[in-house]
Amino acid sequence: MMSLAEQKAFFEEEGYLIVEGVLSVDELAACHEEIERLHRLSAELESAGDPASSRFQREPYAKGANRPDGLPVLRKIEKTREISTFFRDLSVHPGLLRVVGGLLGPDLLLFRSTLMLKPAFHGSAHAPHQDSAYWPIEPPALVTVSIALNDATTENGCFKVIPRSHTWGLRDWGLIAQAQDAETAHERDLQDARQIEVPLKAGSALFFHSLMVHGSGPNRSSQPRNTALYAYFPPHVRYVPGKGGPREKTYPVACGLDGRKTFTLETAGQQVQAGPGASSPVVTKKNELNFRSKYNKLYSNYTSCLTMASRRPHRLTFPHAPIPETSLHRIGRAFMRNTEVQETNEVLNELRGELHEVVILLSTIARHIDDFRYETHKLNRYLRNNPREEQSSA
């Protein structure tokens, strides 16, 4: 095992670090038990119409279906620290803080606590992106910890990273919605970069810089892949307020700072204008409504496609596939380029993530319609060449 000094040197050069055996077998079992409790809580909140149910995101590839036990098929659970004592305690696990403290220093604030769930057969992929594109922290000196709660493999969609990409700075394609823009010059950077997969044993953790380009594949396996995510940062950074947003931001203390429970960040003196290469976009209320309208139209088209497909006798299925370049991508990019943006907010991030999933599903549907047409063409050609068989089967 590397010393703390060796870990820091490797992290600063490569942008990521793997530490094995952070959680024990008993701790992993407790994690899975708590995840099941959160699934039950999600169903209760959704049934009651509680606004807190928005912290639980359903897996779009499941098409609204529930698990065999009637509980929802979830993709993500946000702010786990606020709804789970267990995962709040896990955020200050000594095995995590020892490593993060060695990377960032003894005083740490917690920026994010999330569960990413990739259900068996349904878990969706995540396009390459940079976390700092969404986070209003300056300078971007955050470390995210991804704890594998199951074995993470190629088949179930393990992390993919581009080593040393944290040295590139924030790119204008750093957002998920723009990350697969084949028309940008930076697409060549992704194609030429040395992307690697990061398989992990359950209980191991991946630590990575918030500027490092990363993503993950879909889960094609018969087993789920669950991940606990925490993001930490030192207190000497600044909070960058957006237009109409709060002028200051208070975060929970993970360790240090003389035992304080929370810490309010110093606010940056000048607002950062978003756009290519800037951090964390947000839209005005008018633009937010425009975005919702465009999203709703796209989602309506998607559900219509699913309805039509379900009526076909061949019962099309929609396995995971890479996202081809489509007009939907171009429409989305043109809209975002014409949108006046400032800095991040949760509403836009959720909408952008949802739109990304809709584009994936629409693209997948289109690809399988083309496949079906091709198979139909082959069948018709076969029947033309074998007329007797066609008559006998009629």
PDB file of C-alpha atoms in Angstrom, residues 14 34 39 51 65 104 162 171 215 217 339 342 357 386:
ATOM      1  CA  GLU A  14      -2.581  11.304 -12.778  1.00  0.00           C
ATOM      2  CA  GLU A  34     -29.683   0.839   3.904  1.00  0.00           C
ATOM      3  CA  HIS A  39     -35.993   2.259  -1.928  1.00  0.00           C
ATOM      4  CA  PRO A  51     -41.615  16.998  -2.577  1.00  0.00           C
ATOM      5  CA  ALA A  65     -41.523  -0.089 -14.340  1.00  0.00           C
ATOM      6  CA  LEU A 104      -6.353  18.247   0.421  1.00  0.00           C
ATOM      7  CA  ILE A 162      -8.710   9.937 -18.851  1.00  0.00           C
ATOM      8  CA  ARG A 171     -13.215  22.677 -21.303  1.00  0.00           C
ATOM      9  CA  GLY A 215     -17.797   8.711 -17.371  1.00  0.00           C
ATOM     10  CA  GLY A 217     -20.680   2.491 -19.302  1.00  0.00           C
ATOM     11  CA  THR A 339     -29.047  30.774 -23.543  1.00  0.00           C
ATOM     12  CA  GLN A 342     -24.419  32.443 -15.184  1.00  0.00           C
ATOM     13  CA  GLU A 357     -31.415  10.447 -20.861  1.00  0.00           C
ATOM     14  CA  ASN A 386     -38.836 -18.563 -52.125  1.00  0.00           C
TER      15      ASN A 386
END
